[in-house]
Amino acid sequence: PYQDGILVGWTMDWAAMLSGRVTQVVGDGEYSGFGTTRARDLFHTPYLTLNESRGALDSPWFSTWIRDNLATADYWRKIAYQGQENYARVNVPTLSLTGWFDANFPGSPLNYQGMKQFGATPEARRPHLVIGPWVHSFNQPGKLAGIDYGPEAVIDWNGYVCRWFDHYLKGIGNGVENDPPVFLFVMGRNRWYAEQEWPLSRTRWTKFYLHSRGKANSLGGDGTLSESAPDHEPPDTYTYDPEHPTRSPFKGGHIDGAVDTRASSQGDDVLVYTTPPLEAPVEVTGPIEAKLFAATSARDTDWMVRLVDVHPDGSALLLCDGVIRARCRDSQRGGAFNAESLSVIEPGKVYEYTIAFWRATANLFDRGHRIRIEVSSSYYPYYLRNLNTGVDNVGLETRALSARQTIYHDDRYPSHVVLPVIPSRQ
């Protein structure tokens, strides 16, 4: 339920649906907008009594979710399977599948890399990975968020799985063990590519720096993005008010695909940094990381960074994002606070935040497109709000405070994102 310290809205829906071990539909089923039942429900505080406020049956495990918000808690340790010792117990081949817009994306590449490094047998250390242009309901035909990825987006998945099982369970020599270990669908090109590893070894890890004259607020601001490092530039500021959070464009509980972010980036509480139109195509395929140098007037807050493909017609398609709770800045990744490194945030002090994006991407920014980075402190109701009070457990809090946020981008504090740029394909 936690994504780098932040409670995720769809996991709260899932908890309500399964509360009391009885499938329930809570709310009016409408996901868009702020005034709907779901958006009002998720506004409830404390988060500990969210299910009760929605009229869902009580579930002791939901209380445990909220109260045990530390990754080191026994509850999470007992159900976690990642790690060298557990991967080393697996002695069979593995085939992992996910989509670029799957909210559960990290599991598949994490397991691929874990098995490749720690698998118990030579066969176990040759895992396979498939990533397509899909959401959690994978390999579905038709458009995704209005984008048509072409006929190749749907594959004969059942046929491939049967071929896999024919070889490893029946001993049929069909050559599946010699297939390339990684198959990736590159959006924009709308083609599948066979690769030998993940991330790709030929990746050029390229820094794109934030720039502005101090007014990067909203689509109408002066924020720019480039490979040139900043020199002397004023910082950008905005106010994050938990009572009026930035509204995400997602209309479903999960990620809906490459939704258009123009409506959600029109307010001054979102900073927007965009390159000029590209003179040549740029393929970005792989994991993404952001480095933000930021200060807040609060004792805790959230930082959110989004990668967007801006088309020549102005449409701004969200590819992926990364988030972090400020007090999580020294913790290990994994979706919950690490009790051994929960940070103290001093109001007004500049800290460096390393934000590993939750999902990777594979996208061709074509000639004439622009690469955009958006920065905010909320994206509601996909992410539940940080109330900015600095308590150890936001899930028990009811008070809310506004925060004045400052993003620095100068020669001392060069805020940037690192994009996995792939050399031109033949």
Coordinates of C-alpha atoms in Angstrom, one line a residue:
P1 CA 0.0 0.0 0.0
Y2 CA 3.0 2.3 0.3
Q3 CA 5.0 3.7 -2.6
D4 CA 8.2 5.1 -1.1
G5 CA 6.4 6.1 2.0
I6 CA 3.2 7.4 0.4
L7 CA -0.1 5.6 0.6
V8 CA -1.6 4.9 -2.8
G9 CA -5.3 5.4 -3.5
W10 CA -6.0 2.3 -5.5
T11 CA -4.6 0.1 -2.6
M12 CA -7.1 1.8 -0.3
D13 CA -9.9 0.8 -2.8
W14 CA -8.6 -2.8 -2.8
A15 CA -8.5 -2.8 1.0
A16 CA -12.1 -1.6 1.1
M17 CA -13.3 -4.1 -1.5
L18 CA -11.7 -7.1 0.4
S19 CA -12.5 -5.9 3.9
G20 CA -14.0 -8.5 6.1
R21 CA -13.0 -11.1 3.5
V22 CA -16.2 -10.2 1.6
T23 CA -16.0 -8.6 -1.8
Q24 CA -17.6 -5.2 -1.6
V25 CA -18.1 -2.2 -3.9
V26 CA -17.7 1.0 -1.9
G27 CA -18.7 4.3 -3.4
D28 CA -20.5 5.2 -6.6
G29 CA -17.9 3.7 -8.9
E30 CA -17.0 7.1 -10.5
Y31 CA -13.3 7.8 -10.4
S32 CA -12.8 11.1 -12.1
G33 CA -12.9 14.6 -10.5
F34 CA -12.6 15.8 -7.0
G35 CA -16.3 16.0 -6.0
T36 CA -17.1 12.3 -6.5
T37 CA -17.7 9.7 -3.8
R38 CA -14.3 8.1 -4.2
A39 CA -12.4 11.4 -4.0
R40 CA -14.4 12.5 -1.0
D41 CA -13.8 9.1 0.7
L42 CA -10.0 9.2 0.2
F43 CA -10.0 12.7 1.7
H44 CA -11.0 11.3 5.0
T45 CA -8.6 11.5 8.0
P46 CA -7.2 9.7 9.8
Y47 CA -6.4 7.1 7.2
L48 CA -6.6 4.5 10.0
T49 CA -10.5 4.8 9.9
L50 CA -10.8 5.1 6.2
N51 CA -12.6 1.8 5.7
E52 CA -15.0 2.6 8.6
S53 CA -15.8 5.9 7.1
R54 CA -16.6 4.3 3.7
G55 CA -19.0 1.8 5.3
A56 CA -16.8 -1.2 4.7
L57 CA -16.5 -4.1 7.1
D58 CA -13.6 -4.0 9.6
S59 CA -10.4 -5.8 8.8
P60 CA -7.7 -6.1 11.4
W61 CA -5.0 -6.3 8.7
F62 CA -6.0 -2.9 7.3
S63 CA -5.3 -1.4 10.7
T64 CA -1.9 -3.2 10.7
W65 CA -1.2 -1.7 7.2
I66 CA -1.6 1.8 8.6
R67 CA -0.1 1.4 12.0
D68 CA 2.9 -0.6 10.8
N69 CA 4.2 2.0 8.3
L70 CA 7.8 1.1 8.9
A71 CA 9.5 -1.3 6.5
T72 CA 11.3 -2.9 9.4
A73 CA 8.1 -3.9 11.1
D74 CA 7.6 -7.7 11.6
Y75 CA 4.5 -7.7 9.5
W76 CA 6.2 -6.5 6.4
R77 CA 9.4 -8.6 7.0
K78 CA 7.4 -11.8 7.3
I79 CA 5.6 -11.4 3.9
A80 CA 8.5 -9.9 1.9
Y81 CA 10.1 -12.4 -0.5
Q82 CA 12.7 -10.3 -2.3
G83 CA 16.3 -10.6 -1.2
Q84 CA 19.3 -12.7 -1.9
E85 CA 18.4 -15.5 0.5
N86 CA 14.9 -16.0 -1.0
Y87 CA 16.0 -15.8 -4.6
A88 CA 18.7 -18.3 -3.9
R89 CA 16.0 -20.8 -2.9
V90 CA 14.5 -20.8 -6.4
N91 CA 15.9 -23.5 -8.7
V92 CA 13.5 -23.4 -11.7
P93 CA 13.4 -21.1 -14.7
T94 CA 11.2 -18.0 -14.4
L95 CA 9.3 -15.9 -16.9
S96 CA 8.2 -12.5 -15.7
L97 CA 5.6 -10.2 -17.4
T98 CA 4.4 -6.7 -16.8
G99 CA 3.3 -3.5 -18.6
W100 CA 4.7 0.0 -18.8
F101 CA 1.6 1.3 -17.2
D102 CA 1.1 -1.5 -14.6
A103 CA 0.9 0.0 -11.1
N104 CA 2.7 -3.2 -9.9
F105 CA 5.5 -2.8 -12.5
P106 CA 8.6 -2.9 -10.2
G107 CA 8.1 -6.6 -9.3
S108 CA 8.8 -8.1 -12.7
P109 CA 12.2 -6.4 -13.4
L110 CA 13.2 -6.7 -9.7
N111 CA 12.5 -10.5 -9.9
Y112 CA 14.3 -10.8 -13.2
Q113 CA 17.4 -9.1 -11.8
G114 CA 17.2 -11.0 -8.5
M115 CA 17.0 -14.4 -10.2
K116 CA 19.8 -13.5 -12.7
Q117 CA 22.1 -12.7 -9.9
F118 CA 21.1 -15.2 -7.1
G119 CA 19.2 -18.1 -8.7
A120 CA 20.1 -21.5 -7.3
T121 CA 20.8 -23.2 -10.6
P122 CA 22.2 -22.2 -14.0
E123 CA 18.7 -22.5 -15.5
A124 CA 17.3 -20.3 -12.6
R125 CA 20.0 -17.7 -13.4
R126 CA 18.6 -17.4 -17.0
P127 CA 15.3 -15.6 -16.3
H128 CA 13.1 -14.1 -19.0
L129 CA 11.3 -10.8 -19.0
V130 CA 8.5 -9.4 -21.2
I131 CA 7.2 -5.8 -20.9
G132 CA 4.4 -4.5 -23.2
P133 CA 2.3 -1.3 -23.6
W134 CA -0.2 -2.5 -21.1
V135 CA -1.8 -1.7 -17.7
H136 CA -2.4 -4.3 -15.0
S137 CA -4.9 -6.1 -17.3
F138 CA -2.1 -7.0 -19.8
N139 CA -2.2 -7.9 -23.5
Q140 CA -5.5 -6.2 -24.1
P141 CA -6.6 -5.0 -27.6
G142 CA -7.8 -1.5 -28.4
K143 CA -6.6 1.9 -27.4
L144 CA -5.1 2.8 -24.0
A145 CA -5.9 6.3 -22.8
G146 CA -6.8 7.1 -26.4
I147 CA -3.4 6.0 -27.7
D148 CA -3.4 3.2 -30.4
Y149 CA -0.1 1.2 -30.1
G150 CA -0.9 -0.8 -33.2
P151 CA -1.6 -4.4 -33.9
E152 CA 1.7 -5.6 -32.5
A153 CA 0.7 -4.5 -29.0
V154 CA -1.3 -7.7 -28.6
I155 CA 0.8 -10.9 -28.7
D156 CA 0.1 -14.6 -28.6
W157 CA 0.8 -14.8 -24.9
N158 CA -0.9 -18.1 -24.4
G159 CA 1.1 -19.6 -27.2
Y160 CA 4.4 -18.4 -25.7
V161 CA 3.5 -19.7 -22.3
C162 CA 2.5 -23.1 -23.7
R163 CA 5.8 -23.2 -25.6
W164 CA 7.6 -22.4 -22.3
F165 CA 5.8 -25.1 -20.4
D166 CA 6.2 -27.6 -23.2
H167 CA 10.0 -27.3 -22.9
Y168 CA 10.5 -27.0 -19.1
L169 CA 7.7 -29.4 -18.0
K170 CA 7.5 -31.8 -20.9
G171 CA 11.1 -31.7 -22.1
I172 CA 10.1 -30.8 -25.7
G173 CA 13.1 -29.4 -27.6
N174 CA 11.5 -26.3 -29.1
G175 CA 14.4 -23.9 -28.4
V176 CA 12.6 -21.6 -26.0
E177 CA 15.6 -21.8 -23.7
N178 CA 17.6 -20.1 -26.4
D179 CA 15.2 -17.2 -26.9
P180 CA 16.5 -13.7 -26.1
P181 CA 15.9 -13.2 -22.3
V182 CA 14.2 -9.8 -22.7
F183 CA 11.4 -8.7 -25.0
L184 CA 10.4 -5.0 -24.8
F185 CA 7.8 -3.0 -26.6
V186 CA 9.0 0.5 -27.5
M187 CA 6.2 3.0 -27.6
G188 CA 6.3 5.7 -30.3
R189 CA 8.1 3.1 -32.5
N190 CA 5.3 0.7 -31.7
R191 CA 7.6 -2.3 -32.2
W192 CA 8.9 -5.2 -30.1
Y193 CA 12.7 -5.6 -29.6
A194 CA 14.7 -8.5 -28.3
E195 CA 17.4 -7.6 -25.8
Q196 CA 20.0 -9.5 -23.9
E197 CA 19.6 -7.8 -20.5
W198 CA 17.7 -5.2 -18.4
P199 CA 18.6 -2.4 -18.2
L200 CA 20.2 -2.3 -21.6
S201 CA 24.0 -2.3 -21.5
R202 CA 24.3 0.3 -24.3
T203 CA 22.3 2.9 -22.4
R204 CA 23.6 6.4 -22.3
W205 CA 22.6 7.7 -18.9
T206 CA 21.9 11.4 -19.7
K207 CA 21.2 14.2 -17.3
F208 CA 18.5 16.7 -18.2
Y209 CA 18.6 19.7 -15.9
L210 CA 15.8 21.9 -14.7
H211 CA 16.0 25.6 -15.6
S212 CA 13.9 28.7 -15.1
R213 CA 14.0 32.4 -14.3
G214 CA 12.1 31.6 -11.1
K215 CA 8.6 31.3 -12.6
A216 CA 8.3 27.6 -13.8
N217 CA 4.8 27.5 -12.3
S218 CA 2.1 25.9 -14.5
L219 CA 2.1 25.3 -18.3
G220 CA 2.4 29.1 -18.7
G221 CA 5.6 29.3 -16.7
D222 CA 9.2 29.8 -17.9
G223 CA 10.6 26.4 -17.0
T224 CA 12.9 24.7 -19.5
L225 CA 14.8 21.4 -19.6
S226 CA 18.2 20.8 -21.2
E227 CA 21.4 18.8 -21.1
S228 CA 23.3 22.0 -20.1
A229 CA 24.0 22.3 -16.4
P230 CA 22.6 25.4 -14.7
D231 CA 24.7 28.3 -13.5
H232 CA 23.2 31.2 -11.5
E233 CA 19.4 30.8 -11.5
P234 CA 16.7 31.7 -9.0
P235 CA 14.8 28.8 -7.5
D236 CA 11.1 28.0 -8.2
T237 CA 8.6 28.1 -5.4
Y238 CA 5.0 27.0 -4.9
T239 CA 2.5 26.3 -2.1
Y240 CA 1.2 22.8 -1.4
D241 CA -2.0 23.0 0.5
P242 CA -3.3 19.5 1.5
E243 CA -6.8 20.9 1.6
H244 CA -6.5 21.7 -2.2
P245 CA -4.2 19.0 -3.7
T246 CA -3.1 18.8 -7.3
R247 CA -5.7 16.6 -9.0
S248 CA -4.4 13.7 -11.1
P249 CA -6.0 12.9 -14.5
F250 CA -6.4 9.2 -13.7
K251 CA -10.0 8.1 -14.1
G252 CA -9.5 4.6 -12.7
G253 CA -8.1 3.2 -9.5
H254 CA -5.0 2.0 -11.3
I255 CA -2.9 3.8 -13.8
D256 CA -4.9 4.2 -17.0
G257 CA -2.1 4.6 -19.5
A258 CA -0.4 7.7 -21.0
V259 CA -3.1 10.2 -19.8
D260 CA -2.9 13.9 -20.8
T261 CA -1.5 16.0 -18.0
R262 CA -2.4 19.4 -19.3
A263 CA -5.4 19.9 -17.1
S264 CA -3.5 18.8 -14.0
S265 CA -0.5 21.1 -14.7
Q266 CA -2.4 24.4 -15.1
G267 CA -2.1 25.5 -11.5
D268 CA 0.7 27.3 -9.8
D269 CA 1.3 24.3 -7.5
V270 CA 2.9 22.4 -10.4
L271 CA 6.3 23.3 -11.8
V272 CA 6.8 22.5 -15.5
Y273 CA 10.1 22.1 -17.4
T274 CA 10.1 21.4 -21.1
T275 CA 12.8 21.0 -23.8
P276 CA 12.5 22.8 -27.2
P277 CA 11.1 20.6 -30.0
L278 CA 13.5 17.8 -30.7
E279 CA 15.5 18.1 -33.9
A280 CA 16.1 14.3 -33.9
P281 CA 14.3 11.4 -32.3
V282 CA 15.3 10.4 -28.8
E283 CA 14.6 6.9 -27.4
V284 CA 14.3 6.6 -23.6
T285 CA 14.2 3.0 -22.5
G286 CA 15.0 1.9 -18.9
P287 CA 14.8 3.0 -15.3
I288 CA 14.7 6.7 -14.5
E289 CA 16.0 8.7 -11.5
A290 CA 15.6 12.3 -10.4
K291 CA 17.8 14.4 -8.2
L292 CA 15.9 17.2 -6.5
F293 CA 17.5 19.9 -4.3
A294 CA 14.5 21.1 -2.4
A295 CA 13.4 22.9 0.8
T296 CA 10.0 23.0 2.5
S297 CA 8.6 25.2 5.2
A298 CA 7.1 22.0 6.8
R299 CA 8.6 19.2 8.9
D300 CA 7.5 16.7 6.3
T301 CA 6.1 16.8 2.8
D302 CA 6.0 14.8 -0.5
W303 CA 8.0 15.3 -3.7
M304 CA 6.6 14.0 -7.0
V305 CA 8.3 14.1 -10.5
R306 CA 6.7 13.0 -13.8
L307 CA 8.1 12.3 -17.2
V308 CA 5.8 13.5 -20.0
D309 CA 5.9 13.2 -23.9
V310 CA 4.6 16.5 -25.4
H311 CA 3.3 15.9 -28.9
P312 CA 3.4 18.6 -31.7
D313 CA -0.4 19.1 -31.2
G314 CA 0.3 20.1 -27.5
S315 CA -1.0 16.9 -25.9
A316 CA 1.1 15.9 -22.9
L317 CA 1.2 12.2 -22.3
L318 CA 2.3 10.9 -18.9
L319 CA 4.8 8.1 -19.2
C320 CA 5.9 7.4 -15.6
D321 CA 6.6 9.1 -12.3
G322 CA 8.6 8.9 -9.1
V323 CA 7.6 10.0 -5.6
I324 CA 9.2 10.2 -2.2
R325 CA 8.1 11.3 1.3
A326 CA 10.6 13.8 2.6
R327 CA 11.2 11.9 5.8
C328 CA 12.0 8.8 3.7
R329 CA 14.9 10.5 1.9
D330 CA 17.6 8.3 3.7
S331 CA 15.6 5.1 3.5
Q332 CA 16.1 2.1 1.2
R333 CA 13.6 1.8 -1.6
G334 CA 10.8 -0.6 -1.1
G335 CA 7.6 1.4 -0.6
A336 CA 7.5 2.0 3.2
F337 CA 9.5 3.9 5.8
N338 CA 12.7 2.4 7.1
A339 CA 12.6 2.9 10.8
E340 CA 16.4 2.9 11.1
S341 CA 16.8 5.9 8.8
L342 CA 13.6 7.9 9.1
S343 CA 14.9 11.4 8.5
V344 CA 14.3 14.7 10.4
I345 CA 13.4 17.5 8.0
E346 CA 14.4 21.0 9.2
P347 CA 12.1 23.6 7.7
G348 CA 13.8 25.8 5.2
K349 CA 16.9 23.6 4.9
V350 CA 17.9 22.4 1.4
Y351 CA 18.1 18.6 1.1
E352 CA 19.1 16.4 -1.8
Y353 CA 16.4 13.9 -2.7
T354 CA 17.1 10.9 -4.9
I355 CA 13.8 9.7 -6.5
A356 CA 13.9 6.4 -8.3
F357 CA 10.8 6.2 -10.5
W358 CA 8.4 3.5 -9.6
R359 CA 8.0 2.5 -13.3
A360 CA 10.5 2.5 -16.1
T361 CA 9.5 3.3 -19.7
A362 CA 10.4 2.6 -23.3
N363 CA 9.3 5.5 -25.5
L364 CA 10.5 7.2 -28.6
F365 CA 10.3 11.0 -28.3
D366 CA 10.0 11.6 -32.1
R367 CA 11.3 14.6 -34.0
G368 CA 9.2 17.7 -33.1
H369 CA 8.2 16.2 -29.7
R370 CA 9.3 17.7 -26.5
I371 CA 10.5 16.1 -23.2
R372 CA 8.8 17.5 -20.1
I373 CA 9.3 17.1 -16.4
E374 CA 6.6 18.1 -13.9
V375 CA 7.2 18.6 -10.2
S376 CA 4.5 18.8 -7.5
S377 CA 3.8 17.7 -3.9
S378 CA 0.5 15.9 -4.5
Y379 CA -1.3 14.0 -7.3
Y380 CA -4.7 13.2 -5.7
P381 CA -6.5 10.9 -5.5
Y382 CA -3.9 8.5 -7.0
Y383 CA -1.7 9.3 -4.0
L384 CA -3.1 10.1 -0.6
R385 CA -2.1 13.4 0.8
N386 CA 0.8 14.2 3.1
L387 CA -0.7 16.5 5.7
N388 CA 2.7 18.2 6.2
T389 CA 2.8 18.0 10.0
G390 CA 5.9 15.9 10.3
V391 CA 4.4 13.1 12.5
D392 CA 6.0 9.7 12.3
N393 CA 2.8 8.1 11.0
V394 CA 0.6 10.3 8.7
G395 CA -2.0 7.5 8.8
L396 CA -2.9 8.5 12.3
E397 CA -3.0 12.3 11.7
T398 CA -6.0 14.6 11.3
R399 CA -4.4 18.0 11.2
A400 CA -3.2 19.6 7.9
L401 CA -0.7 22.4 7.2
S402 CA 0.2 24.3 4.1
A403 CA 3.8 24.2 3.0
R404 CA 5.9 26.6 1.0
Q405 CA 8.0 24.5 -1.4
T406 CA 11.3 25.6 -3.1
I407 CA 13.1 23.7 -5.9
Y408 CA 16.7 24.8 -6.5
H409 CA 18.5 24.5 -9.9
D410 CA 21.8 26.3 -9.9
D411 CA 25.5 25.5 -10.0
R412 CA 25.4 24.4 -6.3
Y413 CA 22.1 22.6 -6.5
P414 CA 21.7 21.2 -10.0
S415 CA 18.3 19.5 -9.9
H416 CA 18.0 17.1 -12.8
V417 CA 16.6 13.8 -14.1
V418 CA 18.7 11.0 -15.5
L419 CA 17.1 9.5 -18.6
P420 CA 18.2 6.2 -20.1
V421 CA 18.9 7.3 -23.7
I422 CA 19.3 4.5 -26.2
P423 CA 21.5 5.0 -29.3
S424 CA 19.7 4.9 -32.7
R425 CA 18.4 1.5 -33.7
Q426 CA 19.2 0.1 -37.1

